[in-house]
PDB file of C-alpha atoms and ligand atoms in Angstrom:
ATOM      1  CA  MET A   1     -71.980 -51.865-111.144  1.00  0.00           C
ATOM      2  CA  ARG A   2     -68.978 -50.497-112.914  1.00  0.00           C
ATOM      3  CA  THR A   3     -68.270 -51.975-116.305  1.00  0.00           C
ATOM      4  CA  PRO A   4     -64.679 -52.959-116.397  1.00  0.00           C
ATOM      5  CA  VAL A   5     -62.595 -50.852-119.062  1.00  0.00           C
ATOM      6  CA  ILE A   6     -59.539 -52.561-120.846  1.00  0.00           C
ATOM      7  CA  ALA A   7     -57.578 -50.143-122.787  1.00  0.00           C
ATOM      8  CA  GLY A   8     -54.304 -50.758-124.665  1.00  0.00           C
ATOM      9  CA  ASN A   9     -51.751 -47.922-124.533  1.00  0.00           C
ATOM     10  CA  TRP A  10     -49.664 -48.603-127.633  1.00  0.00           C
ATOM     11  CA  LYS A  11     -47.127 -45.891-126.713  1.00  0.00           C
ATOM     12  CA  MET A  12     -44.730 -44.962-129.564  1.00  0.00           C
ATOM     13  CA  ASN A  13     -45.163 -48.244-131.456  1.00  0.00           C
ATOM     14  CA  LYS A  14     -46.661 -49.299-134.587  1.00  0.00           C
ATOM     15  CA  THR A  15     -46.556 -47.579-138.031  1.00  0.00           C
ATOM     16  CA  VAL A  16     -49.888 -46.659-139.672  1.00  0.00           C
ATOM     17  CA  ALA A  17     -49.798 -50.032-141.570  1.00  0.00           C
ATOM     18  CA  GLU A  18     -48.949 -52.095-138.428  1.00  0.00           C
ATOM     19  CA  ALA A  19     -51.544 -50.231-136.385  1.00  0.00           C
ATOM     20  CA  VAL A  20     -54.318 -51.042-138.803  1.00  0.00           C
ATOM     21  CA  ALA A  21     -53.218 -54.685-138.981  1.00  0.00           C
ATOM     22  CA  LEU A  22     -53.358 -55.004-135.066  1.00  0.00           C
ATOM     23  CA  ALA A  23     -56.728 -53.148-134.820  1.00  0.00           C
ATOM     24  CA  SER A  24     -58.270 -55.465-137.529  1.00  0.00           C
ATOM     25  CA  GLU A  25     -56.949 -58.432-135.588  1.00  0.00           C
ATOM     26  CA  ILE A  26     -58.178 -57.279-132.299  1.00  0.00           C
ATOM     27  CA  LYS A  27     -61.516 -56.398-133.868  1.00  0.00           C
ATOM     28  CA  GLU A  28     -62.022 -59.972-135.099  1.00  0.00           C
ATOM     29  CA  LYS A  29     -61.112 -61.462-131.719  1.00  0.00           C
ATOM     30  CA  VAL A  30     -63.137 -59.547-129.515  1.00  0.00           C
ATOM     31  CA  ALA A  31     -66.188 -59.284-131.560  1.00  0.00           C
ATOM     32  CA  GLY A  32     -69.279 -59.841-129.460  1.00  0.00           C
ATOM     33  CA  VAL A  33     -67.622 -59.062-126.153  1.00  0.00           C
ATOM     34  CA  GLU A  34     -70.305 -56.758-124.327  1.00  0.00           C
ATOM     35  CA  ASN A  35     -69.325 -56.852-120.696  1.00  0.00           C
ATOM     36  CA  VAL A  36     -66.067 -54.938-121.068  1.00  0.00           C
ATOM     37  CA  LYS A  37     -65.355 -51.671-122.607  1.00  0.00           C
ATOM     38  CA  ILE A  38     -62.524 -51.982-124.923  1.00  0.00           C
ATOM     39  CA  ILE A  39     -60.342 -49.181-126.165  1.00  0.00           C
ATOM     40  CA  VAL A  40     -56.849 -48.952-128.079  1.00  0.00           C
ATOM     41  CA  CYS A  41     -54.779 -45.988-128.248  1.00  0.00           C
ATOM     42  CA  PRO A  42     -52.393 -45.766-131.162  1.00  0.00           C
ATOM     43  CA  VAL A  43     -49.953 -42.971-131.967  1.00  0.00           C
ATOM     44  CA  PHE A  44     -51.438 -39.715-133.409  1.00  0.00           C
ATOM     45  CA  THR A  45     -50.589 -40.628-136.964  1.00  0.00           C
ATOM     46  CA  ALA A  46     -52.658 -43.810-136.925  1.00  0.00           C
ATOM     47  CA  VAL A  47     -55.618 -42.500-135.025  1.00  0.00           C
ATOM     48  CA  LYS A  48     -57.647 -41.871-138.178  1.00  0.00           C
ATOM     49  CA  SER A  49     -56.800 -45.122-139.949  1.00  0.00           C
ATOM     50  CA  VAL A  50     -57.394 -47.183-136.869  1.00  0.00           C
ATOM     51  CA  ALA A  51     -60.671 -45.528-136.234  1.00  0.00           C
ATOM     52  CA  ASP A  52     -61.670 -46.243-139.671  1.00  0.00           C
ATOM     53  CA  VAL A  53     -61.050 -49.917-139.373  1.00  0.00           C
ATOM     54  CA  LEU A  54     -62.900 -50.045-135.918  1.00  0.00           C
ATOM     55  CA  LYS A  55     -65.877 -47.773-136.904  1.00  0.00           C
ATOM     56  CA  GLY A  56     -69.293 -49.234-135.660  1.00  0.00           C
ATOM     57  CA  THR A  57     -67.502 -51.985-133.498  1.00  0.00           C
ATOM     58  CA  ASN A  58     -67.114 -52.643-129.774  1.00  0.00           C
ATOM     59  CA  VAL A  59     -63.521 -51.467-129.875  1.00  0.00           C
ATOM     60  CA  LYS A  60     -63.196 -47.704-129.296  1.00  0.00           C
ATOM     61  CA  VAL A  61     -60.203 -45.428-130.150  1.00  0.00           C
ATOM     62  CA  GLY A  62     -58.148 -43.184-127.781  1.00  0.00           C
ATOM     63  CA  ALA A  63     -55.292 -40.760-128.377  1.00  0.00           C
ATOM     64  CA  GLN A  64     -52.236 -40.804-126.053  1.00  0.00           C
ATOM     65  CA  ASP A  65     -52.112 -36.950-125.283  1.00  0.00           C
ATOM     66  CA  MET A  66     -53.620 -33.630-126.508  1.00  0.00           C
ATOM     67  CA  TYR A  67     -53.187 -29.961-125.993  1.00  0.00           C
ATOM     68  CA  TRP A  68     -55.828 -27.635-124.382  1.00  0.00           C
ATOM     69  CA  GLU A  69     -56.108 -24.874-127.009  1.00  0.00           C
ATOM     70  CA  THR A  70     -58.381 -25.565-129.968  1.00  0.00           C
ATOM     71  CA  SER A  71     -55.832 -24.422-132.725  1.00  0.00           C
ATOM     72  CA  GLY A  72     -52.987 -21.735-133.122  1.00  0.00           C
ATOM     73  CA  ALA A  73     -49.333 -21.260-132.808  1.00  0.00           C
ATOM     74  CA  TYR A  74     -48.506 -24.293-130.845  1.00  0.00           C
ATOM     75  CA  THR A  75     -46.024 -26.204-133.038  1.00  0.00           C
ATOM     76  CA  GLY A  76     -45.982 -29.797-132.596  1.00  0.00           C
ATOM     77  CA  GLU A  77     -49.219 -30.100-130.641  1.00  0.00           C
ATOM     78  CA  VAL A  78     -52.527 -31.604-131.588  1.00  0.00           C
ATOM     79  CA  SER A  79     -55.922 -30.425-130.160  1.00  0.00           C
ATOM     80  CA  GLY A  80     -58.747 -32.500-128.564  1.00  0.00           C
ATOM     81  CA  GLU A  81     -61.139 -31.252-131.250  1.00  0.00           C
ATOM     82  CA  MET A  82     -58.583 -32.529-134.149  1.00  0.00           C
ATOM     83  CA  LEU A  83     -58.302 -35.837-132.267  1.00  0.00           C
ATOM     84  CA  MET A  84     -62.184 -36.291-132.193  1.00  0.00           C
ATOM     85  CA  GLU A  85     -62.350 -35.344-135.933  1.00  0.00           C
ATOM     86  CA  ALA A  86     -60.032 -38.065-136.454  1.00  0.00           C
ATOM     87  CA  GLY A  87     -62.163 -40.521-134.712  1.00  0.00           C
ATOM     88  CA  ALA A  88     -60.913 -40.624-131.172  1.00  0.00           C
ATOM     89  CA  GLU A  89     -63.396 -40.983-128.409  1.00  0.00           C
ATOM     90  CA  TYR A  90     -60.851 -41.084-125.514  1.00  0.00           C
ATOM     91  CA  VAL A  91     -57.685 -39.529-124.617  1.00  0.00           C
ATOM     92  CA  ILE A  92     -54.734 -40.440-122.128  1.00  0.00           C
ATOM     93  CA  ILE A  93     -53.874 -37.563-120.126  1.00  0.00           C
ATOM     94  CA  GLY A  94     -50.734 -37.203-117.750  1.00  0.00           C
ATOM     95  CA  HIS A  95     -49.177 -40.704-118.324  1.00  0.00           C
ATOM     96  CA  SER A  96     -46.042 -41.045-116.129  1.00  0.00           C
ATOM     97  CA  GLU A  97     -43.897 -41.113-119.363  1.00  0.00           C
ATOM     98  CA  ARG A  98     -45.233 -37.604-120.285  1.00  0.00           C
ATOM     99  CA  ARG A  99     -44.671 -36.422-116.658  1.00  0.00           C
ATOM    100  CA  GLN A 100     -41.035 -37.891-116.715  1.00  0.00           C
ATOM    101  CA  TYR A 101     -39.863 -36.993-120.016  1.00  0.00           C
ATOM    102  CA  PHE A 102     -42.073 -34.053-121.224  1.00  0.00           C
ATOM    103  CA  GLY A 103     -42.594 -31.892-118.323  1.00  0.00           C
ATOM    104  CA  GLU A 104     -46.128 -32.654-117.744  1.00  0.00           C
ATOM    105  CA  THR A 105     -47.484 -31.573-114.334  1.00  0.00           C
ATOM    106  CA  ASN A 106     -50.586 -31.698-112.445  1.00  0.00           C
ATOM    107  CA  GLU A 107     -51.490 -28.456-113.512  1.00  0.00           C
ATOM    108  CA  THR A 108     -51.086 -29.085-117.290  1.00  0.00           C
ATOM    109  CA  VAL A 109     -53.000 -32.352-116.610  1.00  0.00           C
ATOM    110  CA  ASN A 110     -55.812 -30.149-115.118  1.00  0.00           C
ATOM    111  CA  LYS A 111     -55.991 -27.794-118.226  1.00  0.00           C
ATOM    112  CA  LYS A 112     -55.963 -30.776-120.594  1.00  0.00           C
ATOM    113  CA  LEU A 113     -58.600 -32.723-118.517  1.00  0.00           C
ATOM    114  CA  LYS A 114     -60.990 -29.576-118.504  1.00  0.00           C
ATOM    115  CA  LYS A 115     -60.695 -29.169-122.038  1.00  0.00           C
ATOM    116  CA  ALA A 116     -61.191 -32.678-122.939  1.00  0.00           C
ATOM    117  CA  LEU A 117     -64.357 -32.920-120.807  1.00  0.00           C
ATOM    118  CA  SER A 118     -65.750 -29.596-122.432  1.00  0.00           C
ATOM    119  CA  ILE A 119     -65.743 -31.027-125.801  1.00  0.00           C
ATOM    120  CA  GLY A 120     -66.979 -34.406-125.044  1.00  0.00           C
ATOM    121  CA  LEU A 121     -63.533 -36.238-125.366  1.00  0.00           C
ATOM    122  CA  LYS A 122     -63.381 -38.837-122.550  1.00  0.00           C
ATOM    123  CA  PRO A 123     -60.322 -38.604-120.409  1.00  0.00           C
ATOM    124  CA  ILE A 124     -58.204 -41.488-118.955  1.00  0.00           C
ATOM    125  CA  VAL A 125     -55.897 -39.589-116.448  1.00  0.00           C
ATOM    126  CA  CYS A 126     -52.904 -41.508-115.102  1.00  0.00           C
ATOM    127  CA  ILE A 127     -51.539 -41.064-111.677  1.00  0.00           C
ATOM    128  CA  GLY A 128     -48.974 -43.264-109.701  1.00  0.00           C
ATOM    129  CA  GLU A 129     -45.895 -42.932-107.518  1.00  0.00           C
ATOM    130  CA  THR A 130     -42.394 -43.822-108.393  1.00  0.00           C
ATOM    131  CA  LEU A 131     -40.130 -46.346-106.615  1.00  0.00           C
ATOM    132  CA  ALA A 132     -38.489 -43.594-104.601  1.00  0.00           C
ATOM    133  CA  ASP A 133     -41.929 -42.365-103.439  1.00  0.00           C
ATOM    134  CA  ARG A 134     -43.070 -46.009-102.357  1.00  0.00           C
ATOM    135  CA  GLU A 135     -39.818 -46.690-100.647  1.00  0.00           C
ATOM    136  CA  ALA A 136     -40.063 -43.175 -98.756  1.00  0.00           C
ATOM    137  CA  GLY A 137     -43.653 -44.170 -97.841  1.00  0.00           C
ATOM    138  CA  THR A 138     -45.218 -41.219 -99.648  1.00  0.00           C
ATOM    139  CA  THR A 139     -47.347 -43.261-102.062  1.00  0.00           C
ATOM    140  CA  GLU A 140     -50.540 -41.802-100.677  1.00  0.00           C
ATOM    141  CA  ALA A 141     -49.188 -38.334-100.415  1.00  0.00           C
ATOM    142  CA  VAL A 142     -48.056 -38.246-103.977  1.00  0.00           C
ATOM    143  CA  VAL A 143     -50.984 -39.868-105.399  1.00  0.00           C
ATOM    144  CA  GLY A 144     -53.486 -37.789-103.245  1.00  0.00           C
ATOM    145  CA  LYS A 145     -51.719 -34.595-104.623  1.00  0.00           C
ATOM    146  CA  GLN A 146     -52.129 -35.752-108.190  1.00  0.00           C
ATOM    147  CA  VAL A 147     -55.772 -36.269-107.656  1.00  0.00           C
ATOM    148  CA  LYS A 148     -56.339 -32.993-105.715  1.00  0.00           C
ATOM    149  CA  GLU A 149     -54.359 -30.872-108.188  1.00  0.00           C
ATOM    150  CA  GLY A 150     -55.021 -32.941-111.312  1.00  0.00           C
ATOM    151  CA  PHE A 151     -58.674 -32.910-110.802  1.00  0.00           C
ATOM    152  CA  VAL A 152     -59.252 -29.623-109.079  1.00  0.00           C
ATOM    153  CA  GLY A 153     -62.405 -27.723-110.237  1.00  0.00           C
ATOM    154  CA  LEU A 154     -64.213 -30.664-111.882  1.00  0.00           C
ATOM    155  CA  THR A 155     -67.990 -31.046-111.087  1.00  0.00           C
ATOM    156  CA  ALA A 156     -69.327 -34.421-109.669  1.00  0.00           C
ATOM    157  CA  GLU A 157     -70.746 -35.130-113.238  1.00  0.00           C
ATOM    158  CA  GLU A 158     -67.228 -34.324-114.769  1.00  0.00           C
ATOM    159  CA  MET A 159     -65.428 -36.498-112.267  1.00  0.00           C
ATOM    160  CA  LYS A 160     -67.715 -39.416-113.079  1.00  0.00           C
ATOM    161  CA  GLY A 161     -67.023 -39.202-116.859  1.00  0.00           C
ATOM    162  CA  THR A 162     -63.326 -39.241-116.102  1.00  0.00           C
ATOM    163  CA  ILE A 163     -61.440 -42.505-115.993  1.00  0.00           C
ATOM    164  CA  ILE A 164     -58.529 -42.795-113.728  1.00  0.00           C
ATOM    165  CA  ALA A 165     -55.493 -45.083-114.318  1.00  0.00           C
ATOM    166  CA  TYR A 166     -53.456 -45.918-111.306  1.00  0.00           C
ATOM    167  CA  GLU A 167     -50.025 -46.970-112.670  1.00  0.00           C
ATOM    168  CA  PRO A 168     -47.149 -47.251-110.153  1.00  0.00           C
ATOM    169  CA  VAL A 169     -44.290 -46.010-112.252  1.00  0.00           C
ATOM    170  CA  TRP A 170     -41.949 -48.773-110.810  1.00  0.00           C
ATOM    171  CA  ALA A 171     -44.187 -51.374-112.478  1.00  0.00           C
ATOM    172  CA  ILE A 172     -44.419 -49.914-115.901  1.00  0.00           C
ATOM    173  CA  GLY A 173     -42.589 -51.942-118.485  1.00  0.00           C
ATOM    174  CA  THR A 174     -40.655 -53.564-115.658  1.00  0.00           C
ATOM    175  CA  GLY A 175     -42.430 -56.860-115.496  1.00  0.00           C
ATOM    176  CA  LYS A 176     -42.677 -55.971-111.817  1.00  0.00           C
ATOM    177  CA  THR A 177     -46.574 -55.933-111.198  1.00  0.00           C
ATOM    178  CA  ALA A 178     -47.998 -54.480-108.137  1.00  0.00           C
ATOM    179  CA  THR A 179     -49.462 -57.327-106.139  1.00  0.00           C
ATOM    180  CA  ALA A 180     -53.342 -57.313-106.162  1.00  0.00           C
ATOM    181  CA  GLU A 181     -53.253 -56.216-102.420  1.00  0.00           C
ATOM    182  CA  GLN A 182     -50.791 -53.302-103.165  1.00  0.00           C
ATOM    183  CA  ALA A 183     -52.845 -52.082-106.077  1.00  0.00           C
ATOM    184  CA  GLU A 184     -56.184 -52.449-104.362  1.00  0.00           C
ATOM    185  CA  ALA A 185     -54.821 -50.527-101.367  1.00  0.00           C
ATOM    186  CA  VAL A 186     -54.052 -47.430-103.608  1.00  0.00           C
ATOM    187  CA  HIS A 187     -57.386 -47.867-105.613  1.00  0.00           C
ATOM    188  CA  ALA A 188     -59.398 -47.831-102.315  1.00  0.00           C
ATOM    189  CA  PHE A 189     -57.505 -44.844-101.074  1.00  0.00           C
ATOM    190  CA  VAL A 190     -58.163 -42.983-104.150  1.00  0.00           C
ATOM    191  CA  ARG A 191     -61.747 -43.919-104.213  1.00  0.00           C
ATOM    192  CA  ASN A 192     -62.079 -42.756-100.596  1.00  0.00           C
ATOM    193  CA  LEU A 193     -60.391 -39.591-101.501  1.00  0.00           C
ATOM    194  CA  ILE A 194     -62.978 -38.862-104.283  1.00  0.00           C
ATOM    195  CA  ALA A 195     -65.797 -39.461-101.845  1.00  0.00           C
ATOM    196  CA  GLN A 196     -64.367 -36.860 -99.536  1.00  0.00           C
ATOM    197  CA  LEU A 197     -63.568 -34.314-102.301  1.00  0.00           C
ATOM    198  CA  TRP A 198     -66.792 -35.009-104.301  1.00  0.00           C
ATOM    199  CA  ASP A 199     -69.280 -37.386-102.877  1.00  0.00           C
ATOM    200  CA  LYS A 200     -69.768 -41.078-102.361  1.00  0.00           C
ATOM    201  CA  GLU A 201     -72.043 -41.491-105.436  1.00  0.00           C
ATOM    202  CA  THR A 202     -69.183 -40.098-107.505  1.00  0.00           C
ATOM    203  CA  ALA A 203     -66.587 -42.177-105.844  1.00  0.00           C
ATOM    204  CA  ASP A 204     -68.782 -45.439-106.533  1.00  0.00           C
ATOM    205  CA  ALA A 205     -69.197 -44.445-110.255  1.00  0.00           C
ATOM    206  CA  VAL A 206     -65.709 -43.662-111.132  1.00  0.00           C
ATOM    207  CA  ILE A 207     -63.657 -46.121-113.038  1.00  0.00           C
ATOM    208  CA  ILE A 208     -60.238 -46.742-111.618  1.00  0.00           C
ATOM    209  CA  GLN A 209     -58.023 -48.807-113.980  1.00  0.00           C
ATOM    210  CA  TYR A 210     -54.724 -50.495-112.993  1.00  0.00           C
ATOM    211  CA  GLY A 211     -51.669 -50.191-115.079  1.00  0.00           C
ATOM    212  CA  GLY A 212     -48.107 -51.535-114.965  1.00  0.00           C
ATOM    213  CA  SER A 213     -46.976 -54.900-116.465  1.00  0.00           C
ATOM    214  CA  MET A 214     -50.643 -56.110-116.522  1.00  0.00           C
ATOM    215  CA  LYS A 215     -50.641 -59.473-118.541  1.00  0.00           C
ATOM    216  CA  PRO A 216     -52.766 -62.460-119.049  1.00  0.00           C
ATOM    217  CA  GLU A 217     -51.209 -64.242-116.143  1.00  0.00           C
ATOM    218  CA  ASN A 218     -52.132 -61.480-113.608  1.00  0.00           C
ATOM    219  CA  VAL A 219     -55.274 -59.749-114.945  1.00  0.00           C
ATOM    220  CA  ALA A 220     -57.748 -61.940-113.102  1.00  0.00           C
ATOM    221  CA  SER A 221     -56.270 -61.551-109.726  1.00  0.00           C
ATOM    222  CA  LEU A 222     -56.071 -57.798-110.306  1.00  0.00           C
ATOM    223  CA  LEU A 223     -59.603 -57.400-111.700  1.00  0.00           C
ATOM    224  CA  ALA A 224     -60.935 -59.488-108.793  1.00  0.00           C
ATOM    225  CA  GLN A 225     -60.207 -56.623-106.386  1.00  0.00           C
ATOM    226  CA  PRO A 226     -63.332 -54.681-105.470  1.00  0.00           C
ATOM    227  CA  ASP A 227     -61.819 -51.271-106.471  1.00  0.00           C
ATOM    228  CA  ILE A 228     -60.048 -52.276-109.631  1.00  0.00           C
ATOM    229  CA  ASP A 229     -62.132 -51.644-112.635  1.00  0.00           C
ATOM    230  CA  GLY A 230     -59.931 -52.565-115.628  1.00  0.00           C
ATOM    231  CA  GLY A 231     -56.440 -52.060-117.069  1.00  0.00           C
ATOM    232  CA  LEU A 232     -54.451 -49.625-118.971  1.00  0.00           C
ATOM    233  CA  ILE A 233     -51.862 -51.986-120.712  1.00  0.00           C
ATOM    234  CA  GLY A 234     -48.739 -51.335-122.523  1.00  0.00           C
ATOM    235  CA  GLY A 235     -46.624 -54.333-123.687  1.00  0.00           C
ATOM    236  CA  ALA A 236     -49.182 -57.005-123.481  1.00  0.00           C
ATOM    237  CA  ALA A 237     -51.649 -54.857-125.537  1.00  0.00           C
ATOM    238  CA  LEU A 238     -49.260 -54.818-128.619  1.00  0.00           C
ATOM    239  CA  LYS A 239     -50.249 -58.484-129.604  1.00  0.00           C
ATOM    240  CA  ALA A 240     -53.748 -59.480-130.514  1.00  0.00           C
ATOM    241  CA  ASP A 241     -53.616 -62.730-128.771  1.00  0.00           C
ATOM    242  CA  SER A 242     -52.617 -61.402-125.390  1.00  0.00           C
ATOM    243  CA  PHE A 243     -54.843 -58.385-125.707  1.00  0.00           C
ATOM    244  CA  GLU A 244     -57.782 -60.723-126.420  1.00  0.00           C
ATOM    245  CA  LYS A 245     -56.928 -62.623-123.247  1.00  0.00           C
ATOM    246  CA  LEU A 246     -56.826 -59.501-121.115  1.00  0.00           C
ATOM    247  CA  VAL A 247     -60.208 -58.367-122.572  1.00  0.00           C
ATOM    248  CA  LYS A 248     -61.608 -61.943-121.884  1.00  0.00           C
ATOM    249  CA  PHE A 249     -60.141 -62.051-118.336  1.00  0.00           C
TER     250      PHE A 249
HETATM  251  P1  13P B 301     -46.883 -51.904-119.350  1.00  0.00           P
HETATM  252  O1  13P B 301     -48.140 -52.704-119.375  1.00  0.00           O
HETATM  253  O2  13P B 301     -45.883 -52.148-120.544  1.00  0.00           O
HETATM  254  O3  13P B 301     -46.092 -52.006-118.008  1.00  0.00           O
HETATM  255  O4  13P B 301     -47.159 -50.440-119.515  1.00  0.00           O
HETATM  256  C1  13P B 301     -48.160 -49.954-118.541  1.00  0.00           C
HETATM  257  C2  13P B 301     -48.499 -48.579-119.063  1.00  0.00           C
HETATM  258  O5  13P B 301     -47.746 -47.468-118.941  1.00  0.00           O
HETATM  259  C3  13P B 301     -49.877 -48.357-119.766  1.00  0.00           C
HETATM  260  O6  13P B 301     -50.061 -46.981-119.834  1.00  0.00           O
END
């Protein structure tokens, strides 16, 4: 059975002091939870301080992006090795906001993903269609292409070590959650595609999170679906109370 993974993507929110305060509160509230993997993803500047607060606890730390080179003349970028040194165990790759505003493509996602896997940084790769895609009936085509191109060249072992976050772009920060049925349909599609491209054992093992206006009120119905294995949460992860409710769905 797959262990659910609940991850908070704090996006560009929280100063170092605020991030440390939130991490400390979360640590207290979810202490002792063992049936769910818990991750928080602060901004780069807060990764080290948050990791120090959470060291040795059941709450792990992720970064929100990385570059695929180790070091060099890449002004403004941060490498996976640097993030691991700062205490990150996970990294979000290819979030739709990075695809929309910062030119991320399936190709750059693939480079970052391979690099993360090669150094032991655990990737959370985001996929998902826009509203225009959904209305045009191309959801499966778009998501399928993101999987085929984004994950190309991964071994079955690497695929098993990759968390996928299905985040319909139209549901992110809009309050419009995909219904449990809408989300499940895409999750099942992605899992079947992985079975085709790799094998059934890999598809059965891979964690597929849902993201997009997930909150305490809808988490239980989403996670009751057979192919939804957790959540990547923005807004509702910024308060310890609601994050606790999500973890204890
Ligand atoms: P919201 O939960 O704020 O809709 O954000 C989802 C998301 O983008 C998580 O990565």
